[in-house]
Coordinates of C-alpha atoms in Angstrom, one line a residue:
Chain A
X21 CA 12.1 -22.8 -34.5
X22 CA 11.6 -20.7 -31.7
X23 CA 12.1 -17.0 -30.7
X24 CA 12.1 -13.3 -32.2
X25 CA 14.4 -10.6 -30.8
X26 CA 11.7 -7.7 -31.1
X27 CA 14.2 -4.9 -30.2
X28 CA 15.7 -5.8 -33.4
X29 CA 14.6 -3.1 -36.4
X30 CA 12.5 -4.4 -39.2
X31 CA 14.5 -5.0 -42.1
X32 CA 13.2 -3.1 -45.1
X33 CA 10.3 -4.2 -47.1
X34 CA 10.5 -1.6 -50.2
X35 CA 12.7 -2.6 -53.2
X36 CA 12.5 -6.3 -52.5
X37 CA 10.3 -8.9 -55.3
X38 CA 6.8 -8.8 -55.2
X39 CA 5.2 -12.1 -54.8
X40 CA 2.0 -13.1 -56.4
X41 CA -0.1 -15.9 -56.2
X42 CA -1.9 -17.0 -58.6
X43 CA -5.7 -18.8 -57.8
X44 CA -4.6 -19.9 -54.5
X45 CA -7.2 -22.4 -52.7
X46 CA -7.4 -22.3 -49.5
X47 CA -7.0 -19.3 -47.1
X48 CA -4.8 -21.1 -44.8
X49 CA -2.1 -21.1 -47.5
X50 CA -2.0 -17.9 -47.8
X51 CA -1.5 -16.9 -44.5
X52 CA 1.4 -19.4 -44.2
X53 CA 2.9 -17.6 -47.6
X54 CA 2.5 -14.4 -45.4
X55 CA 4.2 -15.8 -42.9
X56 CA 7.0 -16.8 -44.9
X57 CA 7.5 -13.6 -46.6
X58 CA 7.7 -11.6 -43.4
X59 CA 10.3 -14.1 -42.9
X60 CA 12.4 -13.3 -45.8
X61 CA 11.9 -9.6 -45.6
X62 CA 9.3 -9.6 -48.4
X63 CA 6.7 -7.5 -48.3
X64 CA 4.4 -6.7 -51.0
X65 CA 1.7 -9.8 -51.7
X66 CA -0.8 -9.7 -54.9
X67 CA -3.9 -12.4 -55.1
X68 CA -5.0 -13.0 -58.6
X69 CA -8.4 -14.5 -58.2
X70 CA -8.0 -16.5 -55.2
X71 CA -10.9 -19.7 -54.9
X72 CA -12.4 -18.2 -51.6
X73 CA -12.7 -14.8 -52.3
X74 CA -10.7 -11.8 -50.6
X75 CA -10.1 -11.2 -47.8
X76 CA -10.2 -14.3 -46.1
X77 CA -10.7 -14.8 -42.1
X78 CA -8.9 -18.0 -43.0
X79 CA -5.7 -16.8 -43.6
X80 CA -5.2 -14.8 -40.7
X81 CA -3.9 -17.5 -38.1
X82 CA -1.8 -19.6 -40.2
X83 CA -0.2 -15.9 -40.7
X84 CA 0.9 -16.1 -37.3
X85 CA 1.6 -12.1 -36.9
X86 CA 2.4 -11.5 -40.6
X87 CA -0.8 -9.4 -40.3
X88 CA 0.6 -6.3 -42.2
X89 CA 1.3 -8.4 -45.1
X90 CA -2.0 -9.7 -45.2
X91 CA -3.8 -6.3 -45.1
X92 CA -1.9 -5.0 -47.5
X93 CA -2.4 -7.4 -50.3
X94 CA -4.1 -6.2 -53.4
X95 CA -6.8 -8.5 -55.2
X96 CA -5.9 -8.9 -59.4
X97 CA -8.6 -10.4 -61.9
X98 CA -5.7 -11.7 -64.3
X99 CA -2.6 -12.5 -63.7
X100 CA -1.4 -10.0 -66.9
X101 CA -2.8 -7.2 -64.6
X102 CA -0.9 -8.5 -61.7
X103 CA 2.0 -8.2 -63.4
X104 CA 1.8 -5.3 -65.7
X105 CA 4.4 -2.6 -63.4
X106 CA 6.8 -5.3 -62.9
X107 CA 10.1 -5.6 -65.2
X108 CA 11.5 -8.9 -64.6
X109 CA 8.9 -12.0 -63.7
X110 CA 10.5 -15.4 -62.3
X111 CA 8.0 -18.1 -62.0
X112 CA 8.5 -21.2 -59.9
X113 CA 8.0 -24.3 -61.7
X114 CA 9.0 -28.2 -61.1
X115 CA 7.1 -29.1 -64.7
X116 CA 9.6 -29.6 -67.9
X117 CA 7.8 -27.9 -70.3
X118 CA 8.3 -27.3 -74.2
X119 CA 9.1 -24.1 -73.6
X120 CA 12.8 -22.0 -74.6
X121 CA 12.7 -20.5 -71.3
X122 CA 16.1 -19.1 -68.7
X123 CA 16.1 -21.8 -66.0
X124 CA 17.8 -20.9 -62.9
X125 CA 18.1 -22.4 -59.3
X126 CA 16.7 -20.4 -56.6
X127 CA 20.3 -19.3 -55.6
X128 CA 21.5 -18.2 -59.4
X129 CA 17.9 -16.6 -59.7
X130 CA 18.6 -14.1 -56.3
X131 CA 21.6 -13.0 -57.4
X132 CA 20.1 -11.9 -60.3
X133 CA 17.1 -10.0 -58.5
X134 CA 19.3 -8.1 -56.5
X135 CA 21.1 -7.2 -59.6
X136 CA 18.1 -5.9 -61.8
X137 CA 16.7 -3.8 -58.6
X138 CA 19.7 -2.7 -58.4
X139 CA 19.2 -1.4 -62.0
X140 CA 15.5 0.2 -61.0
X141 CA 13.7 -2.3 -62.0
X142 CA 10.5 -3.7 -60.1
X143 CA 10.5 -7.9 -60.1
X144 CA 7.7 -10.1 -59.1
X145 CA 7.8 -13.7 -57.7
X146 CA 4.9 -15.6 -59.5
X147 CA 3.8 -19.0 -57.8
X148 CA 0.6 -20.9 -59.3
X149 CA -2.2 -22.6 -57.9
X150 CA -2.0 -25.9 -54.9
X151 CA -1.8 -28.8 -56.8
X152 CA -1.9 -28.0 -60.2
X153 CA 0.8 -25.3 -60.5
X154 CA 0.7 -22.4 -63.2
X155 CA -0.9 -22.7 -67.3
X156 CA 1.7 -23.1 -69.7
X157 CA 0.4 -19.6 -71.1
X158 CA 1.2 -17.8 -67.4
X159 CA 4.9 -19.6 -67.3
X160 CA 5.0 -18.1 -71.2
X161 CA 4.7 -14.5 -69.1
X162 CA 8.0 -15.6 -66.9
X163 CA 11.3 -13.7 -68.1
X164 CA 12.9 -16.5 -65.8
X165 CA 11.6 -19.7 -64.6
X166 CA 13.1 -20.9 -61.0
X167 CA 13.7 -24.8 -60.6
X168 CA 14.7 -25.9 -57.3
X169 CA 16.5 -28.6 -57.1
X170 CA 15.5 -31.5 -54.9
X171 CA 14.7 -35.2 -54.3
X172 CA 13.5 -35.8 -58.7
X173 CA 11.2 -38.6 -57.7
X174 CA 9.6 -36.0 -55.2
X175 CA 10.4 -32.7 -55.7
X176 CA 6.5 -31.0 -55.4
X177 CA 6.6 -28.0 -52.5
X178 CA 3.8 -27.1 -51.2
X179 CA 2.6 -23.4 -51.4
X180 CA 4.1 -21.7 -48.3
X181 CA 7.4 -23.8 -49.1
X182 CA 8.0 -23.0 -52.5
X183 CA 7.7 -19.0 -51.1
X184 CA 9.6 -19.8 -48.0
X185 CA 12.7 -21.6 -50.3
X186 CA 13.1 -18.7 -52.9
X187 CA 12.6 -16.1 -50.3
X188 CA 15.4 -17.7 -48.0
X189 CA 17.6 -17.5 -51.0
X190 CA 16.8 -13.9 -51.3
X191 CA 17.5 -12.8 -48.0
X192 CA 20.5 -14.9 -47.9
X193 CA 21.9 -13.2 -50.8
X194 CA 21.4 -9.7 -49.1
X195 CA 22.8 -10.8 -45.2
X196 CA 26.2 -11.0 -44.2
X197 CA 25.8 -13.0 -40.4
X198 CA 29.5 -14.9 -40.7
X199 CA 28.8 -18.5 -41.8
X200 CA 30.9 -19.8 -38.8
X201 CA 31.3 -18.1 -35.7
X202 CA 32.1 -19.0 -31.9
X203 CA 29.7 -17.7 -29.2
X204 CA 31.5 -16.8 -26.0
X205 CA 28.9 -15.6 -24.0
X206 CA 30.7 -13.2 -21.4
X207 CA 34.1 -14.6 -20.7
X208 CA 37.1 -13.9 -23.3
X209 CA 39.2 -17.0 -25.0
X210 CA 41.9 -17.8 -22.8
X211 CA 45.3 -17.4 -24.3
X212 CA 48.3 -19.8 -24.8
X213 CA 50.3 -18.5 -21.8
X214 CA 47.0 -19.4 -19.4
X215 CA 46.4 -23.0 -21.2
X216 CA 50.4 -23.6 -21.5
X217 CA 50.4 -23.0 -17.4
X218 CA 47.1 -25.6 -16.9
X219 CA 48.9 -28.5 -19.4
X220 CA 52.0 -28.2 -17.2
X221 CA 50.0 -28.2 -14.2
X222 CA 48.0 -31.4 -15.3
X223 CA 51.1 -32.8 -16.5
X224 CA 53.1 -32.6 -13.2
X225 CA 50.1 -33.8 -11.3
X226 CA 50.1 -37.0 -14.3
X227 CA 53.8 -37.3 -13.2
X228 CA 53.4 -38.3 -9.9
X229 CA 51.8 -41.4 -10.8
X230 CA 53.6 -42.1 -13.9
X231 CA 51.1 -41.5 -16.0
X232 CA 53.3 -41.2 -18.8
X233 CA 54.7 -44.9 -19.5
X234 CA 56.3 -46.5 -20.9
X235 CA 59.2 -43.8 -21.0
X236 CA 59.8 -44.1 -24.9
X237 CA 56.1 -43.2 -25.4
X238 CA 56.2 -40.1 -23.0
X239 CA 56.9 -37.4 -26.1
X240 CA 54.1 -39.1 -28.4
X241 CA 51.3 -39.1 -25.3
X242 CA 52.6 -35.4 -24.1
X243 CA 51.9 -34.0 -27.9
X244 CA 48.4 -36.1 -28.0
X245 CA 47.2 -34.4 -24.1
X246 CA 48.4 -31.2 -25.7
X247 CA 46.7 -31.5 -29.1
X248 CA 43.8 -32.2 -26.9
X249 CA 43.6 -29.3 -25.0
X250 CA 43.9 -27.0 -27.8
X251 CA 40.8 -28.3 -29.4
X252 CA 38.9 -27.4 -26.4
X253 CA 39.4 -24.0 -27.4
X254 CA 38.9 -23.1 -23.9
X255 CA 37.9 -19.6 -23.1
X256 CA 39.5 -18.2 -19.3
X257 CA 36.2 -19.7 -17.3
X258 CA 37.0 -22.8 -18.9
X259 CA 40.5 -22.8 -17.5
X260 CA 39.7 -21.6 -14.0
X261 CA 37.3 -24.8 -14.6
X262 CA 39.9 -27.3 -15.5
X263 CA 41.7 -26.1 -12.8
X264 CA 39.1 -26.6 -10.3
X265 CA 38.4 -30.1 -11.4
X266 CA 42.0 -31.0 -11.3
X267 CA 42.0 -29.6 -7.8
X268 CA 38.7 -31.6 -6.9
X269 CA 39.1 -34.9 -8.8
X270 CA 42.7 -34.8 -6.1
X271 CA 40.6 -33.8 -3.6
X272 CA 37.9 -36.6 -4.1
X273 CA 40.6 -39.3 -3.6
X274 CA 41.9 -38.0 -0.9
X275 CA 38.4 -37.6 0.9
X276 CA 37.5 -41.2 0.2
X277 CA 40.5 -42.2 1.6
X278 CA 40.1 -40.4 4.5
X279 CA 36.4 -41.9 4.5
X280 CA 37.9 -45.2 4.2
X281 CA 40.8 -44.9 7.6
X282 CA 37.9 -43.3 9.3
Chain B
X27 CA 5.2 -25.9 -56.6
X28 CA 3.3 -28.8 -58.2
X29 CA 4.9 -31.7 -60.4
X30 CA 7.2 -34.6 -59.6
X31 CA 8.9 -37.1 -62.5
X32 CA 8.2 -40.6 -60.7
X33 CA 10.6 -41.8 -64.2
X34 CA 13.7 -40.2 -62.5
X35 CA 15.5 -42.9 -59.8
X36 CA 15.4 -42.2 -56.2
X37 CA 18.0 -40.4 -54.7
X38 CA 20.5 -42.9 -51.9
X39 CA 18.7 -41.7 -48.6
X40 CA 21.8 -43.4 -46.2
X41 CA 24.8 -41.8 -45.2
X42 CA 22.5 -38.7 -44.9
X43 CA 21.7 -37.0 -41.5
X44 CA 19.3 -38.2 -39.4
X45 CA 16.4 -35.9 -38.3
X46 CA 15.4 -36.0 -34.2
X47 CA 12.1 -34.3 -33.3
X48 CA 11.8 -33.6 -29.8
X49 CA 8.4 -33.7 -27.9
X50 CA 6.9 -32.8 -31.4
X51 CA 3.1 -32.1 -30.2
X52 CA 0.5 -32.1 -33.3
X53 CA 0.9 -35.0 -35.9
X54 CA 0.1 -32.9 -38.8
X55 CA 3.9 -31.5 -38.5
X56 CA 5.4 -34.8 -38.4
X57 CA 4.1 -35.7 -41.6
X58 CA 4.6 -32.3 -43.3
X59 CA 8.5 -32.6 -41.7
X60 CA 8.7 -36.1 -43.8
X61 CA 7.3 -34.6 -46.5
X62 CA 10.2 -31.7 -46.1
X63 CA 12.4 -34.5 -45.5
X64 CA 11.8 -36.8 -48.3
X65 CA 12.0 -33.5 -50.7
X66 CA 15.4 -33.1 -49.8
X67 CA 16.4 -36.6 -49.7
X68 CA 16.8 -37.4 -45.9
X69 CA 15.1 -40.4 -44.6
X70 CA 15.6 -41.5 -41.3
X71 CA 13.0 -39.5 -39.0
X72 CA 13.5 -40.8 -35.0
X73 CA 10.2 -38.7 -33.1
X74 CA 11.0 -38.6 -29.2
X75 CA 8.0 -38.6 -26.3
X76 CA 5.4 -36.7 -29.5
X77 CA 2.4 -35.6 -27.3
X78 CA 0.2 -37.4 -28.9
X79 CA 1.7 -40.9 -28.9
X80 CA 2.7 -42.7 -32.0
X81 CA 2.0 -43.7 -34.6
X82 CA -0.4 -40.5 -35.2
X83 CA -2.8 -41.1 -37.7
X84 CA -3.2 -37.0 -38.4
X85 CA 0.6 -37.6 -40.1
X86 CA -0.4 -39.0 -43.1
X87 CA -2.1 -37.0 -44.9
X88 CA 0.3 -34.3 -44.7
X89 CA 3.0 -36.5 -45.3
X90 CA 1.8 -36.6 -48.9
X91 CA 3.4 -39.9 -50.0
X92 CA 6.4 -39.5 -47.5
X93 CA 5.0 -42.4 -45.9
X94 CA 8.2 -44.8 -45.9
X95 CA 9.8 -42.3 -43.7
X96 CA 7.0 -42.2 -41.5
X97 CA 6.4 -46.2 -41.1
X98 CA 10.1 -46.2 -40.4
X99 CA 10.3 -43.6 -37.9
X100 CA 11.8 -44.8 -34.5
X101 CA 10.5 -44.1 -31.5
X102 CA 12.4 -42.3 -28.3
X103 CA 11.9 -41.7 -24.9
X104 CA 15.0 -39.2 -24.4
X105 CA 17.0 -37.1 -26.3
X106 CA 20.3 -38.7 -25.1
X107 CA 18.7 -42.3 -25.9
X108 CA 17.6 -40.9 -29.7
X109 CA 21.2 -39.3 -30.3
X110 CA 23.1 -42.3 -28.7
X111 CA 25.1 -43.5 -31.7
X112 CA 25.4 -40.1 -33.4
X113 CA 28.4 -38.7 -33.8
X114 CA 27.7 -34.7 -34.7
X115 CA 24.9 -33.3 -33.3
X116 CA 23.5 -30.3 -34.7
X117 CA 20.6 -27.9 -33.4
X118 CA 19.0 -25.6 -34.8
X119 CA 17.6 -22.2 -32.7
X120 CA 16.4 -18.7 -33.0
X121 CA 17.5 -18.4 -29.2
X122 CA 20.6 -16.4 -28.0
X123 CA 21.8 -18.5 -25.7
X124 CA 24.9 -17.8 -22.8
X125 CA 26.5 -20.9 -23.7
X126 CA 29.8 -21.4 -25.7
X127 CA 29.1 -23.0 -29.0
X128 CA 29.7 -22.9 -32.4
X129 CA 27.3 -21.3 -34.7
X130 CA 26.4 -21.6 -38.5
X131 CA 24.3 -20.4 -40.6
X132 CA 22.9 -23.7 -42.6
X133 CA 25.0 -23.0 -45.4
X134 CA 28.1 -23.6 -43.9
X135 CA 26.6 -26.2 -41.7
X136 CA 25.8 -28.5 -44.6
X137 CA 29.5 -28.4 -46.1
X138 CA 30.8 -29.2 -42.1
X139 CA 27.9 -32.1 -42.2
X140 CA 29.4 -33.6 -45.7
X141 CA 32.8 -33.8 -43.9
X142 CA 31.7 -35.3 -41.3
X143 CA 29.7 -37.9 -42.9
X144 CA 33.0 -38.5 -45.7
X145 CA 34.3 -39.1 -42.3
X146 CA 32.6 -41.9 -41.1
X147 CA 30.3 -40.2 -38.4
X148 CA 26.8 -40.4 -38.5
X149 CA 25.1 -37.4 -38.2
X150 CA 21.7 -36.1 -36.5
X151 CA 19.6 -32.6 -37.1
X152 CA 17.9 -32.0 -33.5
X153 CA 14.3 -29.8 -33.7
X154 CA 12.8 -28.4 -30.6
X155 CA 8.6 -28.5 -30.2
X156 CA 6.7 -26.0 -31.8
X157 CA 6.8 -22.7 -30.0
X158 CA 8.3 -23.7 -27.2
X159 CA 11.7 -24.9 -28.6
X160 CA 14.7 -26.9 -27.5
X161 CA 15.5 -27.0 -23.3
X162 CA 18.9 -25.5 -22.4
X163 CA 19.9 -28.7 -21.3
X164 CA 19.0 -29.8 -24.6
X165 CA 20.7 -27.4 -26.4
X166 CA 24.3 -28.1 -24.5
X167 CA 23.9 -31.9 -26.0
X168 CA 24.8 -30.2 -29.4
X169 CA 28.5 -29.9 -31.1
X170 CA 27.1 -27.4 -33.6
X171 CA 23.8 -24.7 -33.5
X172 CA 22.6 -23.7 -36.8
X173 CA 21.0 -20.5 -36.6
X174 CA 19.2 -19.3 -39.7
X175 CA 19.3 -15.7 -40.8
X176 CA 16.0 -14.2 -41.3
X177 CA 14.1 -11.4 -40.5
X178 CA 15.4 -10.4 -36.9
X179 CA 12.5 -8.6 -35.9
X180 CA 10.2 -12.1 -37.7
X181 CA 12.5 -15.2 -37.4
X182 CA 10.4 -18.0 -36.3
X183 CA 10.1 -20.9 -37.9
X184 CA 7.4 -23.8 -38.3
X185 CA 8.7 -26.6 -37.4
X186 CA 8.6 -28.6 -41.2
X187 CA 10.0 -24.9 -42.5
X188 CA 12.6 -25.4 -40.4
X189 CA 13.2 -28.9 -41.8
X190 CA 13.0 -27.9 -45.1
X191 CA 15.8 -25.0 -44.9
X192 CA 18.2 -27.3 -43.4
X193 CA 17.1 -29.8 -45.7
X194 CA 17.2 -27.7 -48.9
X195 CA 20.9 -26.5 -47.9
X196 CA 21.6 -30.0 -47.1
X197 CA 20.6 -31.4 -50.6
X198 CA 21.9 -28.0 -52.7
X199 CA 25.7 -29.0 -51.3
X200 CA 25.6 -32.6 -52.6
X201 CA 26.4 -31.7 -55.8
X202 CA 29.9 -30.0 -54.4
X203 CA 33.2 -31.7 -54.0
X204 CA 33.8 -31.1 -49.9
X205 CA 36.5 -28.2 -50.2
X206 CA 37.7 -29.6 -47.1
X207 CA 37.7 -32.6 -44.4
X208 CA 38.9 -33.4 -40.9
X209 CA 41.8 -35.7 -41.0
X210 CA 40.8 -38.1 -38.0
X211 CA 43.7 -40.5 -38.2
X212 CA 43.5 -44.4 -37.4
X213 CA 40.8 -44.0 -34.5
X214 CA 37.0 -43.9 -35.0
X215 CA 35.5 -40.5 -33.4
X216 CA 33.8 -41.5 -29.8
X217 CA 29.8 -41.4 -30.5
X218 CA 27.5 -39.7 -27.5
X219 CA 27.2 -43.3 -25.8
X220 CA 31.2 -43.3 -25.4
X221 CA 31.5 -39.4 -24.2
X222 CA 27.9 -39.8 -22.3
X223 CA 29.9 -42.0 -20.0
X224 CA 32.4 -40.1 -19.8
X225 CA 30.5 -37.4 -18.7
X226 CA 28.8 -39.0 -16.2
X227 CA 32.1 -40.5 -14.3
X228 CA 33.9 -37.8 -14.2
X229 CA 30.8 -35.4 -12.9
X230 CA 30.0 -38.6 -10.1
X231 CA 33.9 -38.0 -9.3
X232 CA 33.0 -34.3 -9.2
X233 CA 30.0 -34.8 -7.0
X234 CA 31.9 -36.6 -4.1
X235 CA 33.4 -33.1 -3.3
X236 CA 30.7 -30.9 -3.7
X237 CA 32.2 -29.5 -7.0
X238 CA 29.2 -28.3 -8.0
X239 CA 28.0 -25.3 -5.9
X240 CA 26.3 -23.8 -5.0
X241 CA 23.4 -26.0 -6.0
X242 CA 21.2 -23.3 -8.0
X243 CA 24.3 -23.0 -9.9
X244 CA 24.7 -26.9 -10.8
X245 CA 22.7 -27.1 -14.2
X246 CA 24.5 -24.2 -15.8
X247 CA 27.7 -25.6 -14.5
X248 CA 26.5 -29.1 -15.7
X249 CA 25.4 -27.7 -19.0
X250 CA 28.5 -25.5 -19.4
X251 CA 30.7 -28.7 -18.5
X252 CA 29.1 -30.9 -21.0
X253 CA 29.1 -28.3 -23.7
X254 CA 33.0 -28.0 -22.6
X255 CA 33.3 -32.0 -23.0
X256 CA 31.7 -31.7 -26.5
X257 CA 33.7 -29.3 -28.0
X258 CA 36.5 -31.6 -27.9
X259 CA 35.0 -33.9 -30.4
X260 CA 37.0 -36.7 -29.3
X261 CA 38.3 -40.1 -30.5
X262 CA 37.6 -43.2 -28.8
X263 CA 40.8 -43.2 -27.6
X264 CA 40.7 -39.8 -26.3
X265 CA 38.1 -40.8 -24.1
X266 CA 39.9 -43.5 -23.1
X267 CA 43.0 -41.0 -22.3
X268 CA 40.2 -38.9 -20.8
X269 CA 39.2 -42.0 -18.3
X270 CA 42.7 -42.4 -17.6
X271 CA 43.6 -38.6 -16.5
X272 CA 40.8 -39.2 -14.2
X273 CA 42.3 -42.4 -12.7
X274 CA 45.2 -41.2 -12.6
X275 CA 44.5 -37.4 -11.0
X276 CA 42.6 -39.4 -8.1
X277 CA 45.3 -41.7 -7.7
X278 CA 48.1 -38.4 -8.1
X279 CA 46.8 -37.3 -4.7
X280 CA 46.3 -41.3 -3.4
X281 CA 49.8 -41.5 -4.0
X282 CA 51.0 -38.1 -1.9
X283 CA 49.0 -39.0 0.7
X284 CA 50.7 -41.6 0.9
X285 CA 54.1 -41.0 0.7
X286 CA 53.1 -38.1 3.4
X287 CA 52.2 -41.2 5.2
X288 CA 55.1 -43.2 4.7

């Protein structure tokens, strides 16, 4: 997916979950988790004893201009230290584990974020290591563990996906775009009175060929063409358009006549 | 996010929405898309013109097991010829575009998709080449564009982060009843093969008067027109009734002549 309107202001990074990750391998990853974060409006990254050291040239491309995110992240030497100003932990898990433990899908679990920072509280995102995913003793630290639902016989996200799925749900939970909306571009909606005045116009036109036949089926056909220009939904360039190509498809007939006597 | 239970069944990958990618240029993200893909249960992948040929051995790894959906990935040499027997097409872009279209966010995008599919149609999720994104032309092929809120001032997408956002919305509504659906009545919906034709008759009609001019002004009117054409979302017998108005509009001013004539 393409494009970033850079006139638009940054959305704000303060007050939102911190995410930490905990023994990431490879620098790439982390820049991608960067990446995703700036996506989601999350800004605040902690690195608890990542494989490669910190920082890590690696991670800067991958980031792909999440720079800011990447500077800023503070190195931890346990993940208890990581956590130790936050109030509410979520950790991301696809394991079943013998553990009595809140489960919530990514969407239940945002709703509840916004609702404890709400409160004051500060709330971290904890993801574990590639591959082998967090100790049963660091999920033991979660007030909340997040499953997201997918495919069971292959649910395991990789790194950057598991932070880009929870942090879509969270900004999702704060935005309000409309879920369904029409884009216009410059030129309003036409109205009824200018699409009534086309239908006629077509429908005259139709009439002088009979288009309409058999008689008894004239009502049924007339209610069908009209049903069917209504779902156009056409805005008033749409109808000066329909006009013109009523006009021209006349017009193209009557030139290959003429081609045709000449 | 480590940990998949290979005990659990498979999730039914038909009857789900197709995923096009178009001019997709390293191999690496076609695997990591049907890894996205075969998280969320989708299945079918159809790849056209990828720069680097195919099959691209630099998917696999990255695919990460998703190799049925790569070994059954179809091969395109347009995006018309990939989306010929789909009946919804959906895009998804970061872009503001001046064309008239609806937009979604993916949320409400996935409930339309569920309709549509209860429906009968089949379905296809159309993603652009990394950076560079879908053509306008390209763009004006779709009946929906899904545009997913992020960040404003960070919004791009990878291209298998893209996937897996639709994807993840896309498996999260298949738990839900459809609170809706779209009566379509006795007739099948026309697929892009039937309103492709269409298309193309009524602009070769249009083209025998110079409709379209001036000429730097033809592919936005073409792309406008087709865009126009698709929001109709007709049946297969509204194109027939569509074939027929243009018959019968060239034969309208046939007929006058005519009777001037006589």
């Amino acid at each position: 997916m393409a494009g970033t309107d850079r006139s638009r202001p940054d959305v704000v990074l303060d007050r939102n979950p911190v995410v930490v990750l905990v023994r990431p391998q490879l620098g790439e990853n982390i820049g991608m988790v960067a990446r995703a974060m700036m996506n989601c409006g999350l800004g605040e990254l902690r690195l608890v004893e990542p494989r490669d050291g910190w920082p890590n040239e690696a991670s800067a491309a991958p980031a792909s201009g999440a720079l800011p995110i990447l500077q800023a992240a503070k190195l931890y030497n346990s993940v208890t230290a990581a956590l130790e100003d936050c109030h509410k932990v979520y950790v991301t898990t696809a394991r079943q584990r013998e553990m009595i433990k809140q489960i919530m899908t990514p969407k239940a679990a945002v709703r509840q974020l916004r609702q404890q920072i709400a409160d004051g509280m500060k709330t971290a995102l904890v993801f574990g290591p590639e591959r082998t995913g967090l100790e049963s003793d660091e999920v033991a630290l979660a007030d909340t563990v997040i499953e997201v639902p997918l495919n069971p016989s292959f649910s395991s996200l990789n790194l950057a996906q598991a932070v880009l799925v929870i942090g879509y749900e969270w900004y999702q939970s704060g935005d309000d775009t409309p879920e369904d909306r029409r884009e216009v571009g410059h030129t309003p909606p036409a109205d009824h009175g200018e699409i009534d005045a086309f239908f006629e116009r077509l429908v005259d036109e139709l009439d002088t060929v009979n288009f309409f036949w058999p008689e008894h089926k004239r009502q049924a056909m007339l209610r069908n063409l009209r049903s069917l220009v209504n779902r156009l939904e056409p805005t008033q360039q749409d109808v000066r358009t329909l006009h013109g190509i009523v006009s021209a498809l006349i017009e193209a007939r009557q030139r290959r006549k003429g081609m045709k006597k000449g």
